[in-house]
Short mmCIF file of C-alpha atoms in Angstrom, two decimals:
data_model
loop_
_atom_site.label_atom_id
_atom_site.label_comp_id
_atom_site.label_asym_id
_atom_site.label_seq_id
_atom_site.Cartn_x
_atom_site.Cartn_y
_atom_site.Cartn_z
CA MET A 1 -46.74 102.00 -42.85
CA ASN A 2 -45.67 105.04 -40.92
CA ASN A 3 -49.08 106.36 -40.39
CA VAL A 4 -50.03 107.76 -37.17
CA PHE A 5 -53.39 109.27 -35.92
CA ILE A 6 -53.13 112.08 -33.18
CA ILE A 7 -56.61 113.02 -31.83
CA ASP A 8 -56.55 115.79 -29.67
CA PRO A 9 -59.32 118.80 -29.12
CA ASP A 10 -56.32 120.73 -28.10
CA LYS A 11 -55.62 122.19 -32.20
CA ASN A 12 -52.51 124.25 -31.01
CA LEU A 13 -50.95 121.06 -29.62
CA LEU A 14 -51.97 119.22 -32.92
CA VAL A 15 -49.92 121.57 -34.97
CA HIS A 16 -47.08 121.60 -32.53
CA LEU A 17 -46.99 117.69 -32.63
CA GLU A 18 -47.58 117.50 -36.41
CA LYS A 19 -44.76 119.87 -36.46
CA LYS A 20 -42.52 117.91 -34.06
CA LEU A 21 -42.85 114.79 -35.09
CA SER A 22 -43.18 114.65 -38.75
CA LEU A 23 -39.27 115.97 -38.72
CA ASP A 24 -38.81 111.83 -38.09
CA GLY A 25 -40.22 111.11 -41.63
CA ILE A 26 -43.57 109.89 -39.70
CA ASN A 27 -47.09 110.48 -41.65
CA ILE A 28 -49.19 112.53 -39.37
CA HIS A 29 -52.88 112.75 -39.46
CA ALA A 30 -54.48 115.20 -36.79
CA TYR A 31 -57.98 115.29 -35.48
CA SER A 32 -59.61 117.44 -33.37
CA ASP A 33 -62.97 115.44 -34.03
CA PRO A 34 -62.72 111.89 -32.93
CA ARG A 35 -65.63 111.27 -35.38
CA LYS A 36 -64.09 112.31 -38.44
CA ALA A 37 -60.82 110.07 -37.39
CA LEU A 38 -62.79 106.89 -37.20
CA ASP A 39 -64.13 107.52 -40.20
CA ASN A 40 -60.79 107.72 -41.93
CA TYR A 41 -59.65 104.73 -39.98
CA ILE A 42 -60.25 101.74 -42.25
CA ASP A 43 -58.98 103.85 -45.42
CA ILE A 44 -55.57 104.82 -43.81
CA GLU A 45 -55.34 101.88 -41.20
CA PRO A 46 -52.67 103.91 -38.94
CA SER A 47 -49.79 102.11 -37.13
CA VAL A 48 -50.27 103.89 -34.29
CA VAL A 49 -53.07 105.92 -32.63
CA VAL A 50 -52.34 108.52 -29.94
CA THR A 51 -55.45 110.15 -28.44
CA GLU A 52 -56.68 112.49 -24.89
CA VAL A 53 -58.91 110.80 -23.05
CA GLU A 54 -61.18 113.96 -22.79
CA LEU A 55 -62.62 114.40 -26.34
CA GLY A 56 -65.91 115.75 -26.01
CA MET A 57 -68.71 113.92 -27.69
CA ILE A 58 -66.92 110.72 -27.26
CA SER A 59 -64.12 109.31 -24.56
CA GLY A 60 -60.70 108.39 -25.79
CA VAL A 61 -61.58 105.08 -24.26
CA ASP A 62 -64.52 104.39 -26.34
CA LEU A 63 -62.77 105.22 -29.52
CA ILE A 64 -59.71 102.79 -28.69
CA ALA A 65 -62.92 100.31 -28.09
CA ARG A 66 -64.37 101.16 -31.58
CA MET A 67 -61.22 101.04 -33.52
CA ARG A 68 -60.01 98.05 -32.06
CA SER A 69 -63.20 96.08 -33.12
CA LEU A 70 -62.40 96.94 -36.63
CA ASP A 71 -60.05 94.29 -36.50
CA SER A 72 -56.99 96.31 -36.75
CA ASN A 73 -53.43 95.90 -35.30
CA SER A 74 -52.79 99.45 -34.30
CA ILE A 75 -50.88 100.40 -31.27
CA TYR A 76 -52.71 102.67 -28.93
CA VAL A 77 -51.06 105.22 -26.67
CA ILE A 78 -53.07 107.59 -24.03
CA TYR A 79 -51.47 111.11 -24.15
CA THR A 80 -53.57 112.83 -21.36
CA LYS A 81 -53.27 115.54 -18.68
CA SER A 82 -55.94 113.00 -16.52
CA ARG A 83 -54.46 111.45 -13.58
CA ASP A 84 -58.06 110.24 -12.37
CA PRO A 85 -56.84 106.41 -11.31
CA GLU A 86 -60.85 105.53 -12.59
CA ILE A 87 -59.91 106.50 -15.94
CA PHE A 88 -56.93 104.56 -15.41
CA ARG A 89 -58.38 101.27 -14.96
CA GLU A 90 -60.61 102.21 -18.15
CA ILE A 91 -57.70 102.19 -20.25
CA LEU A 92 -56.19 99.14 -19.18
CA LYS A 93 -59.54 97.20 -19.69
CA VAL A 94 -59.87 98.48 -23.05
CA GLY A 95 -56.38 97.42 -23.87
CA ALA A 96 -54.38 100.55 -24.68
CA ASP A 97 -50.19 100.00 -24.83
CA ASP A 98 -49.19 102.96 -23.50
CA TYR A 99 -50.12 105.68 -21.01
CA ILE A 100 -47.97 108.92 -21.09
CA LEU A 101 -49.09 112.18 -18.78
CA LYS A 102 -48.77 115.96 -20.54
CA ASP A 103 -47.55 117.72 -17.86
CA ASN A 104 -44.47 115.61 -17.82
CA HIS A 105 -41.56 117.73 -18.77
CA ASN A 106 -39.93 115.39 -21.24
CA SER A 107 -43.32 113.91 -22.45
CA THR A 108 -43.26 114.62 -26.34
CA GLU A 109 -40.18 112.72 -26.28
CA ARG A 110 -41.40 109.78 -24.61
CA LEU A 111 -44.60 110.12 -27.00
CA LYS A 112 -41.76 110.52 -30.11
CA SER A 113 -40.21 106.82 -28.34
CA ALA A 114 -43.97 105.64 -28.09
CA ILE A 115 -44.61 106.05 -31.75
CA LYS A 116 -41.20 104.78 -32.98
CA GLU A 117 -41.48 101.51 -31.30
CA GLY A 118 -45.47 101.06 -32.42
CA LEU A 119 -43.91 101.54 -36.34
CA TYR A 120 -41.70 99.12 -35.78
CA HIS A 121 -44.09 96.77 -34.24
CA ALA A 122 -46.30 97.23 -37.32
CA ARG A 123 -43.21 96.36 -39.80
CA VAL A 124 -42.55 93.16 -38.01
CA SER A 125 -46.09 92.36 -38.25
CA SER A 126 -46.10 92.98 -41.86
CA MET A 127 -43.12 91.17 -42.47
CA VAL A 128 -44.23 87.98 -40.38
CA LYS A 129 -47.79 88.16 -42.49
CA LYS A 130 -46.13 88.35 -45.81
CA ALA A 131 -43.62 85.54 -45.07
CA LYS A 132 -46.85 83.22 -44.03
CA GLU A 133 -48.65 84.54 -47.12
CA GLU A 134 -45.58 83.27 -49.01
CA LYS A 135 -45.72 79.99 -47.31
CA GLN A 136 -49.00 79.28 -47.69
CA SER A 137 -48.57 79.90 -51.97
CA PHE A 138 -45.64 77.45 -51.97
CA ASP A 139 -48.01 74.85 -49.88
CA GLU A 140 -50.81 75.27 -52.17
CA PHE A 141 -48.47 74.43 -55.21
CA LEU A 142 -46.97 71.64 -53.55
CA ARG A 143 -50.32 70.19 -52.51
CA VAL A 144 -51.33 70.11 -56.82
CA LEU A 145 -48.37 68.67 -57.60
CA VAL A 146 -48.39 65.84 -55.12
CA ASN A 147 -52.18 65.40 -56.07
CA ALA A 148 -50.82 65.39 -59.50
CA LEU A 149 -48.45 62.62 -59.21
CA PRO A 150 -49.49 59.16 -61.29
CA THR A 151 -48.46 57.14 -58.25
CA GLY A 152 -49.70 56.95 -54.35
CA LEU A 153 -48.00 58.67 -51.93
CA LEU A 154 -48.15 58.14 -48.24
CA VAL A 155 -45.82 60.55 -46.05
CA LEU A 156 -45.40 60.04 -42.19
CA ASP A 157 -43.79 63.11 -40.72
CA LYS A 158 -41.38 62.61 -37.36
CA ASP A 159 -44.35 61.77 -34.82
CA GLU A 160 -45.55 58.77 -37.40
CA ARG A 161 -48.61 60.59 -38.01
CA VAL A 162 -49.66 60.97 -41.60
CA VAL A 163 -49.45 64.04 -43.03
CA ILE A 164 -49.70 63.37 -47.09
CA TRP A 165 -52.08 60.92 -48.53
CA ASN A 166 -52.33 61.84 -52.24
CA LYS A 167 -55.55 61.37 -54.76
CA CYS A 168 -53.84 58.59 -56.60
CA ALA A 169 -53.21 56.67 -52.88
CA SER A 170 -57.41 57.18 -52.36
CA ASP A 171 -57.96 56.10 -55.74
CA ILE A 172 -55.85 52.72 -55.35
CA THR A 173 -57.04 51.84 -52.01
CA SER A 174 -60.70 53.18 -51.83
CA ILE A 175 -59.62 55.10 -48.53
CA ASP A 176 -60.28 58.75 -48.52
CA SER A 177 -57.85 61.20 -47.33
CA LEU A 178 -60.04 62.27 -44.51
CA ASN A 179 -60.06 59.23 -42.78
CA ILE A 180 -56.47 58.85 -42.36
CA HIS A 181 -54.88 61.95 -42.44
CA GLY A 182 -53.38 63.07 -39.09
CA LYS A 183 -53.54 59.65 -38.15
CA HIS A 184 -50.73 57.68 -36.22
CA LYS A 185 -49.27 54.69 -37.98
CA ASP A 186 -50.89 52.15 -35.19
CA GLU A 187 -54.44 53.69 -35.91
CA LEU A 188 -54.09 53.32 -39.77
CA PRO A 189 -56.53 50.48 -41.54
CA GLU A 190 -54.40 47.37 -42.29
CA ILE A 191 -54.12 48.13 -45.63
CA VAL A 192 -52.11 51.40 -45.20
CA ARG A 193 -50.17 49.96 -42.36
CA SER A 194 -48.74 47.23 -44.69
CA LEU A 195 -47.48 49.50 -47.06
CA LEU A 196 -44.65 50.79 -44.51
CA ASP A 197 -43.00 47.67 -44.38
CA ALA A 198 -40.11 48.11 -45.55
CA ASP A 199 -38.82 44.62 -46.47
CA LYS A 200 -41.34 44.00 -49.06
CA ASN A 201 -41.60 45.79 -52.40
CA GLU A 202 -44.77 44.30 -53.63
CA ILE A 203 -47.57 43.22 -51.35
CA VAL A 204 -51.41 42.15 -52.32
CA LEU A 205 -54.35 44.31 -50.99
CA GLN A 206 -57.68 42.47 -49.86
CA LYS A 207 -60.30 44.47 -51.50
CA GLU A 208 -64.08 44.08 -51.60
CA ASP A 209 -63.77 43.86 -55.38
CA GLY A 210 -60.95 41.62 -55.15
CA ASP A 211 -56.93 41.39 -54.58
CA CYS A 212 -55.14 44.15 -55.51
CA PHE A 213 -51.43 44.27 -56.60
CA ILE A 214 -49.40 46.83 -55.42
CA GLU A 215 -45.67 47.85 -56.09
CA LYS A 216 -43.71 50.13 -53.69
CA SER A 217 -40.66 51.42 -52.63
CA VAL A 218 -40.30 52.98 -48.75
CA HIS A 219 -37.97 55.92 -48.05
CA ARG A 220 -36.71 57.65 -45.05
CA ILE A 221 -35.90 61.07 -44.53
CA ASP A 222 -34.17 62.45 -41.48
CA LEU A 223 -32.94 66.42 -42.54
CA ASP A 224 -32.56 67.26 -38.55
CA GLN A 225 -34.90 66.92 -35.72
CA GLU A 226 -38.01 68.42 -36.60
CA LEU A 227 -37.52 67.13 -40.85
CA ARG A 228 -37.67 63.77 -40.30
CA GLY A 229 -40.38 61.18 -41.71
CA LEU A 230 -41.08 58.43 -43.73
CA ILE A 231 -42.19 57.84 -47.49
CA VAL A 232 -43.78 55.66 -49.24
CA VAL A 233 -44.28 55.72 -53.34
CA PHE A 234 -46.57 53.00 -54.87
CA SER A 235 -48.61 51.93 -57.64
CA ASP A 236 -51.52 49.59 -58.80
CA THR A 237 -50.14 47.02 -60.95
CA THR A 238 -53.04 44.52 -60.80
CA GLU A 239 -54.02 44.90 -64.56
CA LEU A 240 -50.49 44.22 -65.60
CA VAL A 241 -50.20 41.34 -62.96
CA ARG A 242 -53.46 39.60 -64.01
CA ALA A 243 -52.38 39.95 -67.84
CA ARG A 244 -49.24 38.34 -66.91
CA GLN A 245 -50.74 35.39 -65.35
CA GLU A 246 -53.37 34.48 -67.41
CA LEU A 247 -50.92 34.56 -70.38
CA GLU A 248 -48.39 32.21 -68.13
CA THR A 249 -51.55 29.98 -67.28
CA TYR A 250 -52.11 29.53 -71.20
CA ILE A 251 -48.45 29.06 -72.04
CA MET A 252 -48.53 26.06 -69.69
CA GLU A 253 -51.91 24.52 -70.85
CA ILE A 254 -50.65 24.58 -74.50
CA THR A 255 -47.34 22.73 -73.41
CA GLU A 256 -49.17 20.12 -71.35
CA THR A 257 -50.35 18.20 -74.43
CA LYS A 258 -50.46 18.10 -77.86
CA ASP A 259 -54.05 17.12 -78.20
CA LEU A 260 -55.12 20.21 -76.70
CA MET A 261 -52.80 22.45 -79.08
CA GLU A 262 -56.09 24.24 -81.40
CA GLU A 263 -58.04 24.56 -78.57
CA GLN A 264 -54.98 26.07 -76.36
CA ALA A 265 -53.75 28.07 -79.49
CA GLY A 266 -57.50 29.68 -79.27
CA ARG A 267 -57.04 30.58 -75.29
CA LEU A 268 -54.00 31.81 -76.55
CA ALA A 269 -55.46 34.45 -78.84
CA LEU A 270 -57.84 35.41 -76.73
CA ALA A 271 -55.22 36.13 -74.11
CA LEU A 272 -53.36 38.22 -76.61
CA ALA A 273 -56.59 39.90 -77.20
CA GLU A 274 -57.08 40.96 -73.50
CA VAL A 275 -53.46 42.01 -73.34
CA ASP A 276 -54.09 44.26 -76.38
CA LYS A 277 -57.04 45.72 -75.10
CA LYS A 278 -55.56 46.22 -71.59
CA ASN A 279 -52.68 48.13 -73.31
CA GLU A 280 -54.65 50.20 -74.56
CA ILE A 281 -56.36 50.71 -71.23
CA ILE A 282 -52.27 51.60 -70.18
CA GLU A 283 -52.25 53.99 -72.80
CA LYS A 284 -54.96 55.94 -72.19
CA GLN A 285 -53.77 56.22 -68.41
CA ASN A 286 -50.65 57.17 -69.60
CA GLU A 287 -52.11 59.98 -71.62
CA ILE A 288 -54.00 61.15 -68.55
CA MET A 289 -50.62 61.29 -66.34
CA ILE A 290 -49.29 63.13 -69.24
CA ASN A 291 -52.15 65.55 -69.03
CA GLU A 292 -51.40 66.08 -65.20
CA LEU A 293 -47.80 66.10 -65.89
CA VAL A 294 -48.75 69.12 -68.40
CA MET A 295 -51.10 70.90 -65.51
CA ALA A 296 -47.85 70.49 -62.65
CA GLY A 297 -45.38 71.81 -65.32
CA LYS A 298 -48.03 74.94 -65.79
CA LEU A 299 -47.85 75.73 -62.09
CA GLN A 300 -44.34 75.39 -61.84
CA LYS A 301 -43.77 78.00 -64.30
CA SER A 302 -46.34 79.74 -62.35
CA LEU A 303 -44.29 80.04 -59.33
CA LEU A 304 -41.40 81.46 -61.20
CA PRO A 305 -40.64 85.23 -60.98
CA ASN A 306 -42.10 87.17 -63.90
CA LYS A 307 -40.23 87.01 -66.93
CA TYR A 308 -39.76 90.79 -67.87
CA GLU A 309 -39.69 93.08 -64.90
CA ASN A 310 -37.61 95.73 -62.91
CA ILE A 311 -36.62 94.91 -59.53
CA GLY A 312 -34.19 96.94 -57.42
CA GLY A 313 -33.18 99.21 -59.95
CA LEU A 314 -32.16 95.87 -62.18
CA ASP A 315 -33.92 95.37 -65.57
CA ILE A 316 -34.45 91.77 -65.63
CA ALA A 317 -35.53 89.43 -68.71
CA ALA A 318 -35.92 85.59 -68.12
CA MET A 319 -36.65 82.51 -70.45
CA TYR A 320 -37.52 78.91 -69.23
CA ILE A 321 -38.49 76.15 -71.40
CA PRO A 322 -38.46 72.71 -70.03
CA SER A 323 -37.25 69.96 -72.32
CA ILE A 324 -40.21 67.49 -70.49
CA HIS A 325 -43.32 69.15 -68.78
CA LEU A 326 -41.77 69.06 -65.39
CA GLY A 327 -37.78 70.48 -65.14
CA GLY A 328 -34.98 70.95 -62.54
CA ASP A 329 -34.43 74.04 -63.42
CA LEU A 330 -34.98 77.33 -61.82
CA TYR A 331 -34.30 80.85 -61.01
CA ASP A 332 -35.35 83.11 -58.43
CA ILE A 333 -35.25 86.75 -58.01
CA LEU A 334 -34.82 87.77 -54.31
CA GLU A 335 -35.61 91.68 -52.52
CA MET A 336 -33.65 91.33 -49.16
CA ALA A 337 -33.83 94.63 -48.24
CA ASN A 338 -34.21 98.22 -49.88
CA ASP A 339 -31.26 98.40 -51.45
CA ILE A 340 -30.05 94.71 -51.60
CA THR A 341 -31.32 92.02 -54.32
CA ALA A 342 -30.35 88.64 -54.72
CA ILE A 343 -30.64 86.62 -58.12
CA VAL A 344 -30.35 82.49 -57.98
CA ILE A 345 -30.07 80.23 -60.71
CA ALA A 346 -29.97 76.36 -60.39
CA ASP A 347 -29.73 72.92 -62.17
CA VAL A 348 -30.76 69.66 -60.29
CA SER A 349 -29.54 66.88 -61.75
CA GLY A 350 -31.99 64.68 -63.85
CA HIS A 351 -35.62 65.27 -65.22
CA GLY A 352 -39.18 64.97 -64.35
CA VAL A 353 -40.87 64.94 -61.36
CA ALA A 354 -37.85 63.80 -58.87
CA ALA A 355 -36.18 66.82 -60.11
CA ALA A 356 -38.93 69.21 -59.85
CA LEU A 357 -39.48 68.06 -56.39
CA VAL A 358 -35.98 68.50 -55.70
CA ALA A 359 -36.16 72.21 -57.25
CA ALA A 360 -39.56 72.79 -55.14
CA MET A 361 -37.28 71.96 -51.87
CA PHE A 362 -34.42 73.92 -53.03
CA LYS A 363 -36.20 76.99 -53.54
CA MET A 364 -38.33 76.39 -50.41
CA SER A 365 -35.12 76.31 -48.53
CA LEU A 366 -33.61 78.85 -50.31
CA HIS A 367 -36.21 81.58 -49.35
CA MET A 368 -35.89 80.57 -45.70
CA LYS A 369 -32.32 80.63 -45.76
CA THR A 370 -31.87 84.43 -47.43
CA LYS A 371 -34.20 86.13 -44.39
CA SER A 372 -31.26 85.61 -42.47
CA VAL A 373 -28.04 85.55 -44.45
CA ALA A 374 -26.72 88.18 -46.97
CA SER A 375 -23.86 86.33 -47.97
CA PRO A 376 -23.79 83.62 -51.21
CA ARG A 377 -20.64 81.89 -49.80
CA LEU A 378 -22.77 81.41 -46.43
CA LEU A 379 -25.94 80.76 -48.20
CA PHE A 380 -24.54 77.94 -50.18
CA ARG A 381 -22.74 76.38 -47.03
CA LEU A 382 -25.91 75.96 -45.33
CA LEU A 383 -27.83 74.99 -48.55
CA ASN A 384 -25.41 72.26 -48.98
CA LYS A 385 -25.60 70.95 -45.32
CA GLU A 386 -29.48 71.04 -45.44
CA MET A 387 -29.70 69.02 -49.04
CA ASN A 388 -27.24 66.93 -48.38
CA ASN A 389 -28.90 65.05 -46.16
CA VAL A 390 -31.90 64.48 -48.59
CA LEU A 391 -30.09 63.97 -51.62
CA ARG A 392 -28.14 60.64 -52.28
CA GLU A 393 -27.66 60.46 -56.01
CA ASP A 394 -28.91 63.79 -57.18
CA TYR A 395 -27.14 67.13 -56.56
CA VAL A 396 -27.89 71.03 -57.56
CA SER A 397 -25.53 73.47 -59.33
CA SER A 398 -26.42 77.28 -58.57
CA PHE A 399 -24.79 80.52 -59.16
CA CYS A 400 -26.09 83.18 -56.96
CA PHE A 401 -24.84 87.03 -56.74
CA ILE A 402 -26.37 89.73 -54.38
CA TYR A 403 -26.40 93.37 -56.04
CA ASP A 404 -25.84 96.46 -53.94
CA SER A 405 -27.82 99.36 -55.62
CA ILE A 406 -26.22 101.90 -53.09
CA THR A 407 -22.46 100.56 -53.36
CA SER A 408 -22.82 99.63 -57.31
CA SER A 409 -21.21 96.55 -56.50
CA ILE A 410 -22.17 92.51 -56.88
CA THR A 411 -20.93 89.66 -54.43
CA PHE A 412 -20.91 86.24 -55.86
CA SER A 413 -20.28 82.61 -55.25
CA ASN A 414 -20.26 79.62 -57.72
CA ALA A 415 -21.62 76.22 -56.63
CA GLY A 416 -20.22 73.93 -59.76
CA HIS A 417 -22.32 76.20 -62.35
CA PRO A 418 -21.62 76.90 -65.34
CA THR A 419 -20.18 80.57 -65.33
CA PRO A 420 -22.12 83.67 -65.62
CA LEU A 421 -20.71 86.35 -68.64
CA LEU A 422 -20.45 89.93 -67.43
CA PHE A 423 -20.62 92.71 -70.09
CA ARG A 424 -18.62 95.95 -69.11
CA LYS A 425 -20.20 98.48 -71.36
CA SER A 426 -16.98 100.47 -70.60
CA ASN A 427 -14.94 98.56 -72.89
CA SER A 428 -17.20 96.08 -74.16
CA ASN A 429 -15.05 93.16 -72.46
CA ILE A 430 -16.77 89.64 -71.12
CA ILE A 431 -16.02 88.27 -67.81
CA GLU A 432 -16.42 84.94 -66.41
CA LEU A 433 -17.59 85.06 -63.03
CA ASP A 434 -16.42 81.96 -61.03
CA THR A 435 -15.24 81.23 -57.83
CA ASP A 436 -14.22 77.99 -56.36
CA GLY A 437 -17.18 75.55 -54.88
CA PHE A 438 -18.40 71.86 -55.74
CA PHE A 439 -22.19 71.29 -56.73
CA ILE A 440 -24.81 71.21 -53.70
CA GLY A 441 -25.54 68.16 -52.06
CA MET A 442 -22.62 66.09 -52.96
CA PHE A 443 -19.78 66.51 -50.05
CA ASP A 444 -21.02 66.59 -46.53
CA ASP A 445 -18.96 69.86 -45.93
CA GLY A 446 -19.18 72.09 -48.91
CA LYS A 447 -16.39 75.02 -49.39
CA TYR A 448 -17.54 78.16 -51.76
CA GLY A 449 -15.04 80.94 -52.41
CA GLU A 450 -16.82 84.32 -52.89
CA LYS A 451 -16.10 87.59 -54.66
CA THR A 452 -17.09 91.24 -55.00
CA LEU A 453 -16.99 93.20 -58.21
CA PRO A 454 -18.05 97.01 -59.11
CA VAL A 455 -20.58 97.30 -61.85
CA GLN A 456 -21.68 100.45 -64.00
CA SER A 457 -24.88 101.75 -65.53
CA GLY A 458 -25.60 99.58 -68.74
CA ASP A 459 -23.36 96.70 -67.61
CA LYS A 460 -25.03 92.95 -68.01
CA ILE A 461 -25.14 89.78 -66.23
CA PHE A 462 -25.94 86.68 -68.76
CA LEU A 463 -26.83 83.54 -66.57
CA TYR A 464 -27.65 80.23 -67.95
CA THR A 465 -27.53 76.56 -67.40
CA ASP A 466 -25.83 73.98 -68.98
CA CYS A 467 -28.13 73.17 -71.81
CA LEU A 468 -26.89 76.15 -73.81
CA LEU A 469 -23.16 74.45 -73.59
CA GLU A 470 -24.09 71.26 -74.31
CA VAL A 471 -26.52 71.32 -77.29
CA THR A 472 -25.04 69.28 -80.25
CA ASN A 473 -25.42 70.05 -83.99
CA GLU A 474 -25.80 66.85 -86.10
CA GLN A 475 -22.16 66.10 -86.31
CA GLY A 476 -22.09 65.92 -82.58
CA THR A 477 -20.20 69.02 -81.91
CA GLN A 478 -21.16 70.97 -78.37
CA PHE A 479 -22.46 74.72 -78.79
CA GLY A 480 -19.44 75.24 -76.12
CA LYS A 481 -18.31 78.12 -74.13
CA LYS A 482 -16.35 80.06 -77.22
CA ARG A 483 -19.51 79.84 -79.37
CA LEU A 484 -21.63 81.36 -76.52
CA LYS A 485 -19.57 84.53 -75.78
CA LYS A 486 -19.58 85.35 -79.40
CA LEU A 487 -23.12 85.16 -79.64
CA PHE A 488 -23.81 86.92 -76.59
CA LEU A 489 -22.19 90.05 -77.61
CA GLU A 490 -23.92 89.73 -80.91
CA ALA A 491 -26.94 89.60 -79.44
CA LEU A 492 -26.80 92.83 -77.15
CA ASP A 493 -27.62 94.72 -80.51
CA GLN A 494 -30.85 94.00 -79.72
CA ALA A 495 -33.61 96.59 -78.15
CA ASP A 496 -34.31 94.83 -74.70
CA GLY A 497 -33.82 92.10 -72.62
CA LYS A 498 -36.69 90.06 -74.23
CA GLN A 499 -35.60 90.25 -77.57
CA THR A 500 -31.62 89.47 -76.88
CA LEU A 501 -32.63 86.16 -75.24
CA GLU A 502 -35.27 85.24 -78.29
CA PHE A 503 -32.08 86.11 -80.61
CA ILE A 504 -30.05 83.66 -78.42
CA LYS A 505 -32.50 80.92 -78.34
CA LYS A 506 -33.03 81.37 -82.35
CA GLU A 507 -29.55 80.67 -83.05
CA ILE A 508 -28.58 77.78 -80.80
CA ILE A 509 -31.95 76.10 -82.42
CA ASN A 510 -30.20 76.87 -85.66
CA PHE A 511 -27.15 75.34 -84.59
CA ALA A 512 -28.70 72.27 -83.30
CA GLY A 513 -30.80 71.54 -86.60
CA LYS A 514 -34.18 70.82 -84.67
CA ASP A 515 -36.79 72.92 -82.81
CA HIS A 516 -36.62 71.74 -79.35
CA PHE A 517 -34.12 71.02 -76.72
CA ASP A 518 -33.20 67.35 -74.47
CA ASP A 519 -32.10 69.44 -71.61
CA ASP A 520 -34.15 72.37 -69.59
CA PHE A 521 -33.13 75.51 -71.18
CA THR A 522 -33.34 78.50 -68.84
CA ALA A 523 -31.32 81.81 -69.21
CA LEU A 524 -31.54 85.31 -67.39
CA LEU A 525 -30.13 88.73 -68.67
CA ILE A 526 -29.74 91.27 -66.18
CA GLU A 527 -29.25 94.93 -66.79
CA PHE A 528 -27.66 97.42 -64.09
#
């Protein structure tokens, strides 16, 4: 990131500039031969290129033109003795970013300033690129998740244009997304426009192969001026409706006359056989839906951070076991700066696809807010304001702490989440980490407390969701906080964080007397 090319035929000047500029932590690559600089350009990718105009076999102007053709984002600075106006015009044409005369008494200082500006520009460009890549990764996860849904999904943006039309929607209506994506609602086919009527929960679509019965629900979202739109969730109930209609018809015919009882009984038997056949079809559809949910669950797990890694001087171990294929628990590890790392755990009320979508939305908002907020308390206030406009019956509990490796301290805030446990190595005590604060999305004006504590090498923090406290044994007794604190102390004898979490999981399963959990099981162990 701090690589700088300096090309000049004057080797004495190169030695002088290399000594002068290297003191500022800049990686100087000095070349008297411009051809060598051009050969090394692709491998090193310098952030700043400083060149003399008069280089001998290749002019500085030609050198810049060749480097620009390699599709690079380098900053180019002309550092020359020449005052020729014609050369100056050529420099402007080729797109040099700065022009500095060597004979100026403070030319070296000006050059240092130009290089520092170029390096700053490179760092900003890198951060923007990384943010775009993260957004693309999340967009791809959301696309696959939406197409894995077993129901049709139609989403219009604030301008009433189609932004989502998933695979199931295409299968139900026989309309490909390419034919409606980006269109205004007034330009949509009649079949699609009928889905937007919020006053009707059931509609009949006229298709070439017959009527299609649809059950649907329409939801309007209004987060802010930009995040507004309409969501329609719908499913094809044609087979069930037809089976019910046929069964009702047969029953009516049976009651009309006793003389036709035997005949109608036969028809009823046929109808019941047809219902059984349709039930088999429904079971197969359910099997397909479960397989799709399994795939979506795997995608959801793939977006979580690595289970065992070292980030920002922290040894981190994590364990995530959803109760069904998709869960509402999540955790994230965010490197906010060179010496600052944020750890977040959250639990969305409910289970399944709805909880997973809320969790995905919470994760996306979390990543956006942590780019500009370094306070857990302020972070939760901003998230509450945003999520409160979306959530109606659901809510999110969360705990966040920010670790500063320079001051060896943590700053934390709790939004109604089960209190994490801090183990002090110096005295083997356990401290519960808690502050004032309600669930995120429950109240319009959520207020959250914030505390700061020092930490030492060997201290450990154990974060978890409510599954670990609320799991019950055969007598209906909950595991509870007291047992969890005792179990945490016993588990610390294990060799590493992975074995510690495995030990805790095993003991809780033994307590419950079954090998699965009724709620999402999420736990993290962080060692300083």
